[in-house]
Amino acid sequence: MQDTVIEARDLVKTFRKTFHAVDGVSLALERGKFYAVMGHSGSGKTTLLQILGLLDDASSGSILVNGADASHLKEKEKAQIRRDTIGFVFQAYYLNPKLKAYENVMLPMYINPQIGKEAKERAKELLAGLGLEDRTNHYPKQMSGGEQQRVAIARALANDPDCIFADEPTGNLDEENERLVFDTLKGLAKSGKCVLVVSHNEVVREYADCLLLMEKGKLKEADDREA
Ligand SMILES: Nc1ncnc2c1ncn2[C@@H]1O[C@H](COP(=O)(O)OP(=O)(O)OP(=O)(O)O)[C@@H](O)[C@H]1O
Ligand SMILES: [Mg+2]
């Protein structure tokens, strides 16, 4: 298996004809690494993450997923690649309030027929792996923000994706829970996943194997940890 999961070549995203929210970004994301993307508000981080995750199209440039060009595929084909390859975690957890923790984790599995009836067991295992074995039957409102975000991470892992993309995953959390979430994501990178985290949180620097800085649509690798 090759190390690179997602490769971006010269991505540009233009809004209102002249504004380049993403302006010529090339990068290769590898398995087993924790990437942190930092940068000012409006610098293009979310736009870039959505393009890398095939949730949005670039205006130009290309995206390769496991070596195959995914830039010009139909939406249905992109959805399939997303389902198999990428798990998303957002600032708001978007858990279904009417479902228990394990049922929320099972949700993405229902669209993957191969997983079938093992789904419930697997959901509980994923939650246990994130330290939530005694929360599987809790509803979201019965859990702390950090616990809910870990349920959202378990859900992102439902289909065993190669990559986890997280946009401000600790935005609503206190410091203790921030650490729990970053520790969890770091553990996933160590287990071989490719983890990409967009964060304003300075703490993320401690976790990053590769620190990327976004500035006015351009991305550069930080020269050192002081950058
Ligand atoms: N759909 C859109 N239409 C027009 N402009 C957009 C659109 N989406 C984003 N933008 C603009 O692109 C720029 C980058 O936005 P983006 O959301 O990627 O920034 P960000 O780095 O994620 O910021 P933040 O840290 O505040 O989340 C901003 O100037 C934003 O206003
Ligand atoms: Mg953003």
Coordinates of C-alpha atoms and ligand atoms in Angstrom, one line a residue:
M1 CA 0.0 0.0 0.0
Q2 CA 1.4 3.4 -0.9
D3 CA 2.0 5.9 1.8
T4 CA 0.2 8.8 0.1
V5 CA -3.6 8.7 0.4
I6 CA -4.5 12.1 -1.0
E7 CA -2.5 14.2 -3.3
A8 CA -3.5 17.7 -4.3
R9 CA -1.9 19.4 -7.4
D10 CA -2.1 23.1 -7.8
L11 CA -5.6 23.6 -6.4
V12 CA -7.3 26.9 -6.9
K13 CA -10.7 27.9 -5.6
T14 CA -12.1 31.1 -6.9
F15 CA -15.2 32.9 -5.5
R16 CA -16.9 35.8 -7.2
K17 CA -14.6 35.4 -10.3
T18 CA -11.6 37.1 -8.9
F19 CA -11.1 36.1 -5.2
H20 CA -8.8 33.1 -4.7
A21 CA -9.8 31.5 -1.4
V22 CA -7.3 28.7 -2.2
D23 CA -4.5 29.8 -4.4
G24 CA -2.2 27.1 -5.8
V25 CA -2.0 24.5 -3.1
S26 CA -0.1 21.3 -3.7
L27 CA 0.5 18.7 -1.0
A28 CA 0.6 14.9 -0.4
L29 CA -1.1 13.5 2.7
E30 CA 0.4 10.3 4.0
R31 CA -0.8 7.5 6.2
G32 CA 0.3 7.5 9.8
K33 CA 0.8 11.2 10.0
F34 CA -0.9 14.0 11.9
Y35 CA -1.2 17.2 9.9
A36 CA -2.2 20.4 11.5
V37 CA -3.4 23.4 9.4
M38 CA -3.3 26.7 11.1
G39 CA -3.9 30.2 9.8
H40 CA -6.0 33.4 10.3
S41 CA -9.8 33.4 9.9
G42 CA -10.7 33.6 6.2
S43 CA -7.3 32.3 5.0
G44 CA -9.0 29.4 3.2
K45 CA -8.6 26.5 5.6
T46 CA -12.1 25.2 5.6
T47 CA -12.4 25.7 1.8
L48 CA -9.2 23.6 1.3
L49 CA -10.3 20.9 3.7
Q50 CA -13.6 20.6 1.8
I51 CA -11.9 20.3 -1.5
L52 CA -9.3 17.7 -0.2
G53 CA -12.3 15.8 1.2
L54 CA -14.2 15.8 -2.0
L55 CA -17.0 17.8 -0.4
D56 CA -16.4 20.7 -2.8
D57 CA -14.9 21.1 -6.2
A58 CA -11.8 23.1 -7.0
S59 CA -12.0 25.7 -9.7
S60 CA -8.8 24.2 -11.1
G61 CA -6.1 21.7 -10.2
S62 CA -6.6 18.0 -9.3
I63 CA -7.0 15.6 -6.4
L64 CA -5.7 12.1 -6.5
V65 CA -7.1 9.5 -4.0
N66 CA -4.9 6.5 -3.6
G67 CA -3.3 7.4 -6.9
A68 CA -6.4 7.8 -9.0
D69 CA -7.6 11.2 -10.2
A70 CA -10.9 12.0 -8.5
S71 CA -11.3 15.6 -9.7
H72 CA -13.7 15.0 -12.5
L73 CA -15.8 12.2 -11.1
K74 CA -19.6 12.3 -10.8
E75 CA -21.1 13.2 -7.4
K76 CA -22.2 9.6 -6.9
E77 CA -18.6 8.3 -7.4
K78 CA -17.2 11.0 -5.2
A79 CA -19.7 10.1 -2.5
Q80 CA -18.5 6.5 -2.7
I81 CA -14.8 7.5 -2.4
R82 CA -15.7 9.7 0.6
R83 CA -17.5 6.9 2.3
D84 CA -14.7 4.5 1.9
T85 CA -11.7 6.8 2.4
I86 CA -12.5 9.8 4.5
G87 CA -14.1 10.3 7.9
F88 CA -15.2 13.9 8.8
V89 CA -15.3 15.5 12.2
F90 CA -16.6 19.0 12.6
Q91 CA -16.7 21.7 15.3
A92 CA -20.4 21.0 16.0
Y93 CA -20.8 17.3 16.6
Y94 CA -24.0 16.9 14.6
L95 CA -25.0 13.9 16.6
N96 CA -28.6 12.8 16.3
P97 CA -30.1 13.8 19.7
K98 CA -32.7 11.0 19.4
L99 CA -30.1 8.2 19.0
K100 CA -27.9 6.6 21.6
A101 CA -24.2 6.9 21.3
Y102 CA -23.8 3.5 19.6
E103 CA -26.7 4.2 17.3
N104 CA -25.1 7.5 16.1
V105 CA -21.9 5.6 15.4
M106 CA -23.8 3.0 13.4
L107 CA -25.4 5.6 11.1
P108 CA -22.7 5.6 8.4
M109 CA -22.5 1.8 8.4
Y110 CA -26.1 1.5 7.2
I111 CA -25.0 2.8 3.8
N112 CA -22.2 0.3 3.7
P113 CA -24.0 -3.0 3.0
Q114 CA -20.8 -5.1 3.5
I115 CA -20.8 -4.3 7.2
G116 CA -24.4 -5.4 7.8
K117 CA -25.4 -6.9 11.1
E118 CA -22.0 -6.6 12.8
A119 CA -22.6 -2.9 12.9
K120 CA -23.8 -2.7 16.5
E121 CA -20.9 -4.7 17.8
R122 CA -18.5 -2.6 15.8
A123 CA -20.0 0.7 17.0
K124 CA -19.6 -0.4 20.6
E125 CA -16.0 -1.5 19.9
L126 CA -15.2 1.8 18.3
L127 CA -16.6 3.7 21.3
A128 CA -14.7 1.5 23.7
G129 CA -11.5 2.2 21.8
L130 CA -12.1 5.9 22.5
G131 CA -12.7 5.4 26.2
L132 CA -16.4 5.5 26.0
E133 CA -17.3 1.9 26.8
D134 CA -19.6 3.1 29.6
R135 CA -21.3 5.7 27.4
T136 CA -22.6 3.5 24.6
N137 CA -26.3 3.8 25.7
H138 CA -26.2 7.5 26.5
Y139 CA -28.0 10.1 24.5
P140 CA -26.0 13.1 23.3
K141 CA -27.5 15.4 25.9
Q142 CA -26.3 13.0 28.7
M143 CA -22.7 13.4 27.6
S144 CA -20.1 16.2 28.0
G145 CA -18.9 18.1 24.9
G146 CA -15.6 16.1 24.9
E147 CA -17.5 12.8 25.1
Q148 CA -19.9 13.9 22.3
Q149 CA -16.9 14.9 20.1
R150 CA -15.4 11.5 20.7
V151 CA -18.6 9.9 19.6
A152 CA -18.4 12.0 16.5
I153 CA -14.8 10.6 16.0
A154 CA -16.0 7.1 16.5
R155 CA -18.7 7.7 13.9
A156 CA -16.1 9.1 11.5
L157 CA -14.2 5.8 11.9
A158 CA -17.3 3.7 11.2
N159 CA -16.3 2.6 7.7
D160 CA -12.6 2.3 8.6
P161 CA -11.4 5.2 6.4
D162 CA -7.8 5.9 5.5
C163 CA -8.2 9.6 6.5
I164 CA -9.8 11.5 9.2
F165 CA -10.4 15.2 8.4
A166 CA -11.3 17.4 11.3
D167 CA -12.3 21.1 11.1
E168 CA -11.9 22.9 14.4
P169 CA -12.8 19.7 16.4
T170 CA -12.1 21.3 19.7
G171 CA -13.8 24.7 19.1
N172 CA -16.4 24.1 21.8
L173 CA -14.3 22.3 24.4
D174 CA -12.5 23.2 27.5
E175 CA -8.8 22.4 27.8
E176 CA -9.1 19.0 29.3
N177 CA -11.5 17.9 26.6
E178 CA -9.3 19.5 23.9
R179 CA -6.5 17.3 25.0
L180 CA -8.6 14.2 25.0
V181 CA -9.7 14.9 21.5
F182 CA -6.2 15.7 20.2
D183 CA -4.9 12.6 22.1
T184 CA -7.5 10.5 20.4
L185 CA -6.7 11.9 16.9
K186 CA -3.0 11.4 17.5
G187 CA -3.6 7.8 18.5
L188 CA -5.4 7.3 15.2
A189 CA -2.5 8.7 13.3
K190 CA -0.1 6.4 15.2
S191 CA -2.4 3.5 14.3
G192 CA -1.8 4.3 10.6
K193 CA -4.6 6.7 9.7
C194 CA -3.9 10.0 7.9
V195 CA -5.2 12.7 10.2
L196 CA -5.7 16.3 9.0
V197 CA -6.8 18.8 11.6
V198 CA -7.7 22.5 11.0
S199 CA -7.4 24.4 14.3
H200 CA -6.8 27.8 15.8
N201 CA -5.8 26.0 19.0
E202 CA -2.1 26.5 19.7
V203 CA -2.1 23.1 21.5
V204 CA -2.4 21.4 18.2
R205 CA 1.3 22.2 17.4
E206 CA 2.4 19.7 20.1
Y207 CA 0.6 16.9 18.3
A208 CA 1.5 17.7 14.7
D209 CA 4.0 15.6 12.7
C210 CA 3.6 18.3 10.0
L211 CA 2.5 21.8 10.7
L212 CA 1.0 23.7 7.7
L213 CA 0.3 27.4 7.7
M214 CA -2.4 28.9 5.5
E215 CA -2.1 32.5 4.5
K216 CA -4.4 34.2 2.0
G217 CA -5.1 30.9 0.2
K218 CA -1.5 29.7 0.1
L219 CA -0.2 26.9 2.1
K220 CA 3.3 26.5 3.4
E221 CA 5.0 24.0 5.8
A222 CA 6.2 25.7 9.0
D223 CA 10.0 25.7 9.0
D224 CA 10.1 24.9 12.7
R225 CA 7.9 24.7 15.7
E226 CA 8.4 28.4 16.5
A227 CA 6.8 29.5 13.2
Ligands
LIG1 N1 -19.2 29.9 -0.8 C1 -18.5 31.0 -0.7 N2 -18.8 32.0 -1.5 C2 -18.0 33.1 -1.4 N3 -16.9 33.3 -0.6 C3 -16.6 32.2 0.2 C4 -17.4 31.0 0.2 N4 -16.8 30.2 1.1 C5 -15.8 30.8 1.6 N5 -15.6 32.0 1.1 C6 -14.6 33.0 1.4 O1 -13.3 32.4 1.2 C7 -12.4 32.8 2.2 C8 -11.9 31.5 3.0 O2 -13.0 31.0 3.8 P1 -12.7 29.7 4.7 O3 -14.0 29.4 5.3 O4 -12.0 28.7 3.9 O5 -11.7 30.4 5.8 P2 -11.1 29.7 7.1 O6 -9.6 29.8 7.0 O7 -11.7 28.4 7.3 O8 -11.6 30.7 8.2 P3 -12.1 30.4 9.8 O9 -10.8 30.2 10.5 O10 -12.8 31.6 10.2 O11 -13.0 29.2 9.8 C9 -13.2 33.8 3.1 O12 -12.8 35.1 2.7 C10 -14.6 33.4 2.8 O13 -15.4 34.6 3.0
MG2 MG -13.0 27.5 8.7

